[in-house]
Short mmCIF file of C-alpha atoms and ligand atoms in Angstrom, two decimals:
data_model
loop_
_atom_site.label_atom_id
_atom_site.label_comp_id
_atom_site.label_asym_id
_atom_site.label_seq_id
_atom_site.Cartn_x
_atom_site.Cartn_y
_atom_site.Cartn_z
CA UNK A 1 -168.72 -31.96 100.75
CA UNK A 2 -169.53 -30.22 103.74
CA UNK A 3 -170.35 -26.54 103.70
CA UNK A 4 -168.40 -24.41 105.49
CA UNK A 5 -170.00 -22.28 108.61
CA UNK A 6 -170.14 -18.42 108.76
CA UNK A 7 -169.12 -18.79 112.89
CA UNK A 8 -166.31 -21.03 111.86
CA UNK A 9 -165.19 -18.36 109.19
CA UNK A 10 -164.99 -15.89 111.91
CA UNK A 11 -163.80 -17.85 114.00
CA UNK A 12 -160.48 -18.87 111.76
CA UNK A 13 -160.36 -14.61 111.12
CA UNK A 14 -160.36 -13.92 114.75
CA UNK A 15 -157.54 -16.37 115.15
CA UNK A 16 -155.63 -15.32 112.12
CA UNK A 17 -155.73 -11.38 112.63
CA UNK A 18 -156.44 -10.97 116.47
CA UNK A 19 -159.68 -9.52 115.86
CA UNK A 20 -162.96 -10.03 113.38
CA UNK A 21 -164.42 -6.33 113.51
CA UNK A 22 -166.35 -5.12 110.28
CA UNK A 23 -165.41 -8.16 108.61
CA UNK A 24 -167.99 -9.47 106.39
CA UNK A 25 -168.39 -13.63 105.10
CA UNK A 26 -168.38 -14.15 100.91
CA UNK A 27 -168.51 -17.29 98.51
CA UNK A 28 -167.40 -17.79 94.80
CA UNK A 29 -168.16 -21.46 93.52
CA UNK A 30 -166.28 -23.59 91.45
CA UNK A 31 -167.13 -24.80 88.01
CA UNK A 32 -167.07 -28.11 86.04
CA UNK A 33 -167.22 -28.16 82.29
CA UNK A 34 -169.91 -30.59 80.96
CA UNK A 35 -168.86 -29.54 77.20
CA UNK A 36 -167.26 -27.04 75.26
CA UNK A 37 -163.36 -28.13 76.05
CA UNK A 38 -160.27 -26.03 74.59
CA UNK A 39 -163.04 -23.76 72.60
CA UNK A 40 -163.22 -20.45 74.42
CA UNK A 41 -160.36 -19.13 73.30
CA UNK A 42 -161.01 -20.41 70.10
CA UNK A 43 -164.08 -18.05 69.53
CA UNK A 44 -166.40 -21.67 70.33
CA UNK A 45 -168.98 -22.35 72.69
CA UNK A 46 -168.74 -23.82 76.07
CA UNK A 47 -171.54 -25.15 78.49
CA UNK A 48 -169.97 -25.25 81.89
CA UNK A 49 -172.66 -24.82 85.42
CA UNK A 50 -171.50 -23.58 88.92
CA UNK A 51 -171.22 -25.56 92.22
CA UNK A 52 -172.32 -25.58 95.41
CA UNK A 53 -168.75 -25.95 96.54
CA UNK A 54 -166.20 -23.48 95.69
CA UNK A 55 -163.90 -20.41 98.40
CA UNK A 56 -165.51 -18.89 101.15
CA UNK A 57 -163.88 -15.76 102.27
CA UNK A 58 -164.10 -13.41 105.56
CA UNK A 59 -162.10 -9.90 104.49
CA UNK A 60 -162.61 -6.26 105.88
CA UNK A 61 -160.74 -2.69 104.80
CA UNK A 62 -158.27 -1.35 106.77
CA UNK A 63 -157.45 2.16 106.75
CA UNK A 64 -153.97 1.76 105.61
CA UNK A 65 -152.56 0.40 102.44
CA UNK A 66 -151.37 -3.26 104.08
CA UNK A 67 -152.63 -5.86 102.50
CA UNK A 68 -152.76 -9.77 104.99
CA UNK A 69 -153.93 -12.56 103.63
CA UNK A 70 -154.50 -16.57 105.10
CA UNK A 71 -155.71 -19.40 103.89
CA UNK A 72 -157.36 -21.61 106.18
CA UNK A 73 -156.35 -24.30 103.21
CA UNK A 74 -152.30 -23.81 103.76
CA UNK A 75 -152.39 -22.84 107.22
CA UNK A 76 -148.53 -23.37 107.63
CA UNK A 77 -147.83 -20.30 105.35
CA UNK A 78 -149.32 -18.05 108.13
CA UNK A 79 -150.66 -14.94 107.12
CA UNK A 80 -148.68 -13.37 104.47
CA UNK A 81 -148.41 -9.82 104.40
CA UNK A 82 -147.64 -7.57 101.62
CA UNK A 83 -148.99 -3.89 100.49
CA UNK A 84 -150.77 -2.12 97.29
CA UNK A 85 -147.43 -0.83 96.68
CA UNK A 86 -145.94 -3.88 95.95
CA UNK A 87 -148.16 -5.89 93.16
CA UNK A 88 -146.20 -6.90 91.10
CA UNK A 89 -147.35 -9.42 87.98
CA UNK A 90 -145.26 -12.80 87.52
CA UNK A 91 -143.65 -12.16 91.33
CA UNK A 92 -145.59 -14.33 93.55
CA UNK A 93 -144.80 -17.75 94.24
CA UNK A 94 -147.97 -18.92 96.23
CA UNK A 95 -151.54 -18.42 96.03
CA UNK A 96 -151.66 -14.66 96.68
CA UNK A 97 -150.98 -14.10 93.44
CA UNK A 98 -154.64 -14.69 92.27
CA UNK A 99 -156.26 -12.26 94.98
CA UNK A 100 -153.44 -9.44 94.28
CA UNK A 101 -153.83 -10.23 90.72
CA UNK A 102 -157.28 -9.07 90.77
CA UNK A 103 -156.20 -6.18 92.72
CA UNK A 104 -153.75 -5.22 90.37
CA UNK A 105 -156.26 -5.76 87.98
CA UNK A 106 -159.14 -3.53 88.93
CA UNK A 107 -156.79 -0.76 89.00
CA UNK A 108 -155.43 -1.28 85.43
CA UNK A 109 -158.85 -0.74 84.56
CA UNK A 110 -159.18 2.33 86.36
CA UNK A 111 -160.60 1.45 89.77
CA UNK A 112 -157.76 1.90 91.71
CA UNK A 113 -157.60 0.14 95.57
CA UNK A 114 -156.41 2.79 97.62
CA UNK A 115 -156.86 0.74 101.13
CA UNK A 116 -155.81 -2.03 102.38
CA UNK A 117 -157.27 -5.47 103.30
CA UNK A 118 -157.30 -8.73 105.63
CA UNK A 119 -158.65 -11.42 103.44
CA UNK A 120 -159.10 -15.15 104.95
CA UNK A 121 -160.06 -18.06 102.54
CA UNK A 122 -160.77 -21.14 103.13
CA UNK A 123 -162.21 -23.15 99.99
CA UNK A 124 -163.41 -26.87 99.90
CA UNK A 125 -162.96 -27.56 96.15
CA UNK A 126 -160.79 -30.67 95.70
CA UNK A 127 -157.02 -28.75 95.62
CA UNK A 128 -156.00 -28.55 92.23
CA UNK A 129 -158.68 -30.56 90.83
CA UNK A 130 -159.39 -28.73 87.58
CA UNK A 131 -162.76 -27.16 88.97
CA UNK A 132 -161.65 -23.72 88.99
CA UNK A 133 -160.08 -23.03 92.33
CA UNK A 134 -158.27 -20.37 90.86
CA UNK A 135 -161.04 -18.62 89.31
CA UNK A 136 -163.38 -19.02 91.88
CA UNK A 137 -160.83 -16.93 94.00
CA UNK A 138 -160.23 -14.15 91.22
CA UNK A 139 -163.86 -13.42 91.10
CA UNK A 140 -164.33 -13.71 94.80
CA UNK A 141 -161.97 -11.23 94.95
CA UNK A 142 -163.45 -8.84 92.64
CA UNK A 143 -166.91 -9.47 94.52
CA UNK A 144 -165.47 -8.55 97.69
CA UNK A 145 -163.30 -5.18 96.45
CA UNK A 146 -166.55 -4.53 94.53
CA UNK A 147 -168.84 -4.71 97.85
CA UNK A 148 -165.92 -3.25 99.94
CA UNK A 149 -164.99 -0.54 98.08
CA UNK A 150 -168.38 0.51 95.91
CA UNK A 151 -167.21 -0.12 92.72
CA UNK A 152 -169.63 -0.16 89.96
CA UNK A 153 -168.81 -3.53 88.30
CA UNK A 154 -171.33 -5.88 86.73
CA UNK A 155 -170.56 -9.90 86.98
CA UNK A 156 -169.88 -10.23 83.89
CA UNK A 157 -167.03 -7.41 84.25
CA UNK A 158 -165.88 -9.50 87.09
CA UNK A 159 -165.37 -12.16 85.00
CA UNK A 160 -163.45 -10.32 82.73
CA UNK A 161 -161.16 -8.99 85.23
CA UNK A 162 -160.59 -12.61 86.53
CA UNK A 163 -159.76 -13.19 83.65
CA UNK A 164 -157.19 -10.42 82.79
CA UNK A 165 -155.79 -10.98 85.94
CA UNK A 166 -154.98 -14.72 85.19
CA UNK A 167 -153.48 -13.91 81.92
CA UNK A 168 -151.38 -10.91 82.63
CA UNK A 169 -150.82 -11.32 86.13
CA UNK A 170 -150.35 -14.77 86.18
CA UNK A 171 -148.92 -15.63 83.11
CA UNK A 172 -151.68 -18.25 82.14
CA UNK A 173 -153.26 -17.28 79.00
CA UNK A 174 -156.59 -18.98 79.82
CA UNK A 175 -159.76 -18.08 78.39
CA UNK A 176 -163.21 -16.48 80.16
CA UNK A 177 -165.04 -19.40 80.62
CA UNK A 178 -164.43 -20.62 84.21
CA UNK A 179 -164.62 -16.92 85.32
CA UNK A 180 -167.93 -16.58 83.46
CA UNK A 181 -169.47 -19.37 84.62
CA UNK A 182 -168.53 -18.71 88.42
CA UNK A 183 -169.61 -15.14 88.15
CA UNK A 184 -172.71 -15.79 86.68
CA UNK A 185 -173.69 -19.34 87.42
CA UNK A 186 -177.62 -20.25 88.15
CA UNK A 187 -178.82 -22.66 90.68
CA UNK A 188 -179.74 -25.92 88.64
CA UNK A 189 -178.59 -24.55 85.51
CA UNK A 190 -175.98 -24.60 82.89
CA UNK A 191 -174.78 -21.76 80.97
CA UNK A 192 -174.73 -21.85 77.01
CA UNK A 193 -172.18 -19.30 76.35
CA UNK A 194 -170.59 -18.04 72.94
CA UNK A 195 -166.78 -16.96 73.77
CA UNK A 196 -167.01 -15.01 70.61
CA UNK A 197 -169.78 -13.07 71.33
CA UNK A 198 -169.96 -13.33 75.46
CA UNK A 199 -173.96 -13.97 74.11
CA UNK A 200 -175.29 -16.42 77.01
CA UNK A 201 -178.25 -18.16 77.74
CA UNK A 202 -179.36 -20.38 80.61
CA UNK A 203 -180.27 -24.18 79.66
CA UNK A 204 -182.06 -26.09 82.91
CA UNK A 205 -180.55 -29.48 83.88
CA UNK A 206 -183.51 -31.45 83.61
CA UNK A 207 -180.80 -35.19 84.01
CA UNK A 208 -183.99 -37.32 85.02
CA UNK A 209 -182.97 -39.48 87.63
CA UNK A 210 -179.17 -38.72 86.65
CA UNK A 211 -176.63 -36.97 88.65
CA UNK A 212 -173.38 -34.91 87.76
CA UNK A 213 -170.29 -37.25 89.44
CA UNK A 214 -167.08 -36.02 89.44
CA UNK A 215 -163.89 -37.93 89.91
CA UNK A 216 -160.47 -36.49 90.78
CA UNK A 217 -157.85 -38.21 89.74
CA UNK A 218 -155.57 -36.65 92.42
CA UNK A 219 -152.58 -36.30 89.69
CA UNK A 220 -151.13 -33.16 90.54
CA UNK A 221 -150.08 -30.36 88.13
CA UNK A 222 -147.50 -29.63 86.95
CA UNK A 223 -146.47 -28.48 83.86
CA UNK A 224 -150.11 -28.57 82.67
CA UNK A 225 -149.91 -24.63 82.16
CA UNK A 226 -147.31 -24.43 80.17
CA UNK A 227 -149.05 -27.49 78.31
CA UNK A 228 -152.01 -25.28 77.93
CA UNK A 229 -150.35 -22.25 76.37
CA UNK A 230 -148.57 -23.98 74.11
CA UNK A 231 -152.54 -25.85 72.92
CA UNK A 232 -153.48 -22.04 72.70
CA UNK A 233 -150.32 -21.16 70.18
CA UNK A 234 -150.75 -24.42 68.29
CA UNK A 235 -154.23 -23.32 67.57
CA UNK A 236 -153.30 -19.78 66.93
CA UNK A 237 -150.66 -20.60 64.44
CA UNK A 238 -153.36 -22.55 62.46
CA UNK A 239 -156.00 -20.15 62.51
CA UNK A 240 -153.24 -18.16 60.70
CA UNK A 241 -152.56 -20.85 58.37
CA UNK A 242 -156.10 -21.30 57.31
CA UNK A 243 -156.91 -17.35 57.18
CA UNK A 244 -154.67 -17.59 53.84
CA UNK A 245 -157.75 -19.35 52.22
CA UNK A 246 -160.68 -18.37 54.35
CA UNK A 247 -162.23 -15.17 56.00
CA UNK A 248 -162.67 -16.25 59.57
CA UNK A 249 -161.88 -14.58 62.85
CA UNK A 250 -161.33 -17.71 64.88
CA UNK A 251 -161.49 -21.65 64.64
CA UNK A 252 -165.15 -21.43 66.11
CA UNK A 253 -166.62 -19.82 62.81
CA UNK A 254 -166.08 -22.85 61.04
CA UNK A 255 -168.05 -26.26 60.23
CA UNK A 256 -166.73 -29.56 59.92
CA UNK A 257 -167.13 -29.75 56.34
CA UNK A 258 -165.55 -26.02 55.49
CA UNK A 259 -162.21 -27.42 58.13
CA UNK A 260 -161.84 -30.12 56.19
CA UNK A 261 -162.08 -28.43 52.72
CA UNK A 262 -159.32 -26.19 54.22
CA UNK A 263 -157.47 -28.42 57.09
CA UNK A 264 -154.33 -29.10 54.22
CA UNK A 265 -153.38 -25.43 54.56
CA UNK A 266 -152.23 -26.64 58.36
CA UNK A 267 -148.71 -27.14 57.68
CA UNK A 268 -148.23 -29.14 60.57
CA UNK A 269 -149.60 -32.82 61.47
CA UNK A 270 -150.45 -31.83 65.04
CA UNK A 271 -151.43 -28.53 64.36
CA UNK A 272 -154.24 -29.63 62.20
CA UNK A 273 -155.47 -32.27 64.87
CA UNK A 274 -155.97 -29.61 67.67
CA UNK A 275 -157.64 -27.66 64.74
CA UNK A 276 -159.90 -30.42 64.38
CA UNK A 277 -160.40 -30.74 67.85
CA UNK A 278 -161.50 -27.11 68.72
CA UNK A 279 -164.12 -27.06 65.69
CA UNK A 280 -165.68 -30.17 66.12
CA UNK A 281 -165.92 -29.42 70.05
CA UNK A 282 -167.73 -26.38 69.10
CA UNK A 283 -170.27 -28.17 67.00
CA UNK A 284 -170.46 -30.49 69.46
CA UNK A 285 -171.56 -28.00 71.71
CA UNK A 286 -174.01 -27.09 69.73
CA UNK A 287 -175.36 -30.27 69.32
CA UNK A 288 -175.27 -31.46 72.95
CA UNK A 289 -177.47 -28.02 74.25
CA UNK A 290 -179.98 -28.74 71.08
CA UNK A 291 -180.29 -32.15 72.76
CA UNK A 292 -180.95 -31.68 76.30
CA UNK A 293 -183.15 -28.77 75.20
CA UNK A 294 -185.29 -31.89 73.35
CA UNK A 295 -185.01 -33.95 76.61
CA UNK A 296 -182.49 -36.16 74.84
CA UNK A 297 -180.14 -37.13 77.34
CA UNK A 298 -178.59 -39.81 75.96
CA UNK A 299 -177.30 -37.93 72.90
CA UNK A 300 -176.04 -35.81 75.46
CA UNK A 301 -173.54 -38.26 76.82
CA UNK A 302 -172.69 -39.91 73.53
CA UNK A 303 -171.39 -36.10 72.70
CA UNK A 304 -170.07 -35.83 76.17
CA UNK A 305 -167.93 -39.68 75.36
CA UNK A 306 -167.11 -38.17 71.89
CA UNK A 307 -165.62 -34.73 73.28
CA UNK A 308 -163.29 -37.21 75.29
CA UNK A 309 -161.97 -38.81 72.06
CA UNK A 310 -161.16 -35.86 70.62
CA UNK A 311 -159.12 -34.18 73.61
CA UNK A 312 -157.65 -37.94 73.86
CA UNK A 313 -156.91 -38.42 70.17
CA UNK A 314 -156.41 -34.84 68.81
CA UNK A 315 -156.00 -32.71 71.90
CA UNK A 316 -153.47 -34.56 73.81
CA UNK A 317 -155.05 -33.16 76.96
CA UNK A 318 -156.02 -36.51 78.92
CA UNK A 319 -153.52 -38.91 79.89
CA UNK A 320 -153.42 -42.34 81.50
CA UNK A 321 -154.74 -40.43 84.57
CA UNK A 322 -158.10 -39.04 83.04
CA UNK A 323 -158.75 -41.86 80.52
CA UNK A 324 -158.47 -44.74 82.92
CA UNK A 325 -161.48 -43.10 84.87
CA UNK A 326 -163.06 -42.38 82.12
CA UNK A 327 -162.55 -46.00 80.27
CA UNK A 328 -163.74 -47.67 83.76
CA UNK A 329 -166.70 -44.95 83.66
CA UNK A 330 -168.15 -46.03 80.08
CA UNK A 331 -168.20 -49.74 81.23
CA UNK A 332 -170.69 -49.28 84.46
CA UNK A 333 -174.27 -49.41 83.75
CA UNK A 334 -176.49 -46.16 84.06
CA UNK A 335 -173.51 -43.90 82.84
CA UNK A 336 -175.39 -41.60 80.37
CA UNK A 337 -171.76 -40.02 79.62
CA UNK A 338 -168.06 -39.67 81.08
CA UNK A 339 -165.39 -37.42 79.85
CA UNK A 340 -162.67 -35.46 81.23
CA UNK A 341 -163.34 -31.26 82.24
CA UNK A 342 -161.46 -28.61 82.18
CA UNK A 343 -157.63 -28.31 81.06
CA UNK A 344 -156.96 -31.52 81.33
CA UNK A 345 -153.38 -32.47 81.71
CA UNK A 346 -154.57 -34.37 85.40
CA UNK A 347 -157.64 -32.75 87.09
CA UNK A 348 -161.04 -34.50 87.35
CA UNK A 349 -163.34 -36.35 85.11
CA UNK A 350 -167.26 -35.60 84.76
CA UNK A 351 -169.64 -38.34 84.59
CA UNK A 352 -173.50 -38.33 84.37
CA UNK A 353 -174.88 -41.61 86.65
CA UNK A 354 -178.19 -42.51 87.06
CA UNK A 355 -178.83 -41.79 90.79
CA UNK A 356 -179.63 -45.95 91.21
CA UNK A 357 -175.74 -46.61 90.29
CA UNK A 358 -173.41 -44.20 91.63
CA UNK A 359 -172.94 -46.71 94.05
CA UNK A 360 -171.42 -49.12 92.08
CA UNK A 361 -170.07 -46.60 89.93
CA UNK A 362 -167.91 -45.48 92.60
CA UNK A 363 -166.56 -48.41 93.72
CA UNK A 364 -165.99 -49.71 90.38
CA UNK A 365 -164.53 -46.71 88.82
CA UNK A 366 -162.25 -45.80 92.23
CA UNK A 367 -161.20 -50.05 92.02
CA UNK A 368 -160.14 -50.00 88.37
CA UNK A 369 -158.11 -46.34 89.07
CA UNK A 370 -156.58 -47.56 92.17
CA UNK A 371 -155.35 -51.17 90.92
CA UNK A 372 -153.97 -49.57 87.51
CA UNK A 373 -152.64 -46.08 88.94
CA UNK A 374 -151.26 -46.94 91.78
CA UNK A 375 -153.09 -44.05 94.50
CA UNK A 376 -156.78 -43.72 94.83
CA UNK A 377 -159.35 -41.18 92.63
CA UNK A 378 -161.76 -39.25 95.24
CA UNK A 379 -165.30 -38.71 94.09
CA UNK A 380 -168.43 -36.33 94.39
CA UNK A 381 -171.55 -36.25 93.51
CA UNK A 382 -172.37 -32.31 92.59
CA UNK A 383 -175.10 -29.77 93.00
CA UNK A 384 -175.27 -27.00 90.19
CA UNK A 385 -175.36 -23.66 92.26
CA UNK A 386 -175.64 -19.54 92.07
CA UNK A 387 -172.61 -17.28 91.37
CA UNK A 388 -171.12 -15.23 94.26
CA UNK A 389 -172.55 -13.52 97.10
CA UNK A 390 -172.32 -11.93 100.30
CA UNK A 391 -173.42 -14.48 103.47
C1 GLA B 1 -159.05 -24.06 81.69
C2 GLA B 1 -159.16 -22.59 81.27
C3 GLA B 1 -160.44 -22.34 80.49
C4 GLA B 1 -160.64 -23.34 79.37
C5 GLA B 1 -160.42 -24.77 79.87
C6 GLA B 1 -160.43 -25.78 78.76
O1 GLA B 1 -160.03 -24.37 82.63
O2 GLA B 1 -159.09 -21.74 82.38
O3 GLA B 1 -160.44 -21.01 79.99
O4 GLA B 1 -159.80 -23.05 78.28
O5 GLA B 1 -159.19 -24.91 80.57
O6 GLA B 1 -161.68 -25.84 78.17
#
């Protein structure tokens, strides 16, 4: 994927708000998931990296309280113009909601934006491919009103106003993980995080000859977050159930063997199975960073493969979509492991290929999709980059 210019950025500004005086050139990057699915807001762990793609943005102040925004990504919508008077959470119907989300954000938590802004963004993350475009805008939001306007915020805090913003803004009860790992991703790294605790640590990617593919299976969205709140509830409801017997904060404190000691409190046949899911995809977590800390890469994928079962079998998350690329995936040679990331629901798949075969795993992947799907899956091979910062 090609990186975007700083001239071209300022270029597109010029043209979208007659001028491109004082403004200054950001990125955010996306994120992809290589384990730890449907745990963070289960109180699990999740062990996501960020990319070298993700939403470049050009923005400046402005002296009054007008806020203009474009996207060089839907260029018909023009520039859409609205003021710091008028955020309002749940009212937006395109994607300024997740820059005036964060907005509205910062000043519930008492930094209040008392100017204006032009913001341009133009992003080259697959659109609505499950890597985070969303996130990757909320905390290149706050990293722009942070460098704009001096707050004192640290990256982590501007992944928990991303965060905020999603959920109360936007209605999407999501948990902090893409937010974390955008504001705080490491070049070459992945990021071992505890939801519970926000504890982190860095883990290098040491894939040997592997690389991290990702294939988009260019369903598009729908009502996957609706789908994903009601996962959340589900597992809410049998946290509940099973806090009648056991002294646990969330699904993430527990083992396989004390969930299944307790899993017939779970009055409800799917209930228990997204249960399931959630704590066995936390120790799976566990497992998979103890094994690419011992250069085990191979247990890695068989945990990444496994993690797919589960959101398949007990999860409900995948879909024909998701597990025809990832079926097609575990039958080409040199794939260490395959699963889908993210929410699911549609969205993209992540694969680790030995460099020698992405080739083949391409085409053979993309011709099994396209022959049983019907439209064609787009692929990318990924570097694993920094968080955001000022270009
Ligand atoms: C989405 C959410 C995350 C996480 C994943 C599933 O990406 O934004 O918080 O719950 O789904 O692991």
């Amino acid at each position: 994927m090609a990186e975007i210019s700083k001239e071209l950025l300022l270029e597109k500004f010029e043209k979208a708000f007659g001028d491109k005086d004082n403004a200054s050139v950001y990125f955010a990057p996306g994120r992809v998931n290589l384990i730890g699915e449907h745990t963070d807001y289960n109180g699990g762990h999740v062990f996501p990296c960020a990319l070298t793609i993700g939403t470049y943005g050009v923005a400046r102040k402005r002296e009054d309280r007008k806020l203009r925004f474009f996207s060089a990504n839907f260029e018909d919508l023009g520039v859409i113009e609205s003021d710091l008077g008028s955020l309002n959470p749940g009212g937006d119907r395109n994607w300024t909601a997740y820059p005036k989300g964060v907005i509205w954000a910062f000043g519930q938590k008492g930094m209040e934006v008392t100017q204006g802004m032009d913001l341009l963004l133009f992003g080259n993350i697959p659109n609505g491919s499950g890597l985070s475009s969303s996130a990757s805008v909320e905390v290149l939001t706050g990293f722009i009103l942070r460098d704009l306007f001096g707050f004192e915020v640290s990256n982590q805090d501007l992944a928990l106003i991303g965060q905020f913003s999603e959920n109360k803004y936007n209605g999407v009860n999501c948990g902090i993980m893409d937010q974390f790992a955008i504001a705080m991703g490491k070049k070459d790294h992945a990021i071992y995080l505890d939801t519970a605790t926000l504890d982190y640590q860095y883990a290098p990617l040491h894939l040997d000859d592997a690389r991290i593919v990702i294939a988009c299976s260019n369903k598009k969205r729908g009502l996957g977050d609706s789908k994903y709140n009601e996962r959340r509830q589900e597992c809410e409801t049998a946290l509940k159930e099973l806090q009648e017997m056991v002294d646990i904060r969330s699904l993430g404190e527990l083992d396989e063997a004390t969930f299944e000691k307790f899993s017939p409190m779970i009055k409800d046949g799917n209930r228990a199975r997204r249960a399931r899911h959630a704590v066995y995809e936390n120790q799976r977590t566990k497992e998979a960073v103890n094994a690419l800390k011992n250069g085990n890469i191979k247990v890695f994928g068989q945990l990444m493969n496994a993690s797919h079962v589960s959101l398949r079998d007990d999860y409900e998350v995948t879909g024909i979509e998701l597990d025809t690329l990832v079926d097609a995936a575990w039958k080409v040679p040199g794939v260490i492991g395959s699963r889908m990331t993210g929410a699911g629901f549609g969205g993209c798949t992540v694969s680790i290929v030995k460099g020698s075969e992405i080739e083949n795993f391409i085409k053979t992947v993309g011709e099994a999709y396209l022959s049983k799907i019907g439209y064609a899956a787009d692929f990318y091979v990924v570097d694993i980059g920094d968080g955001p910062c000022k270009l």
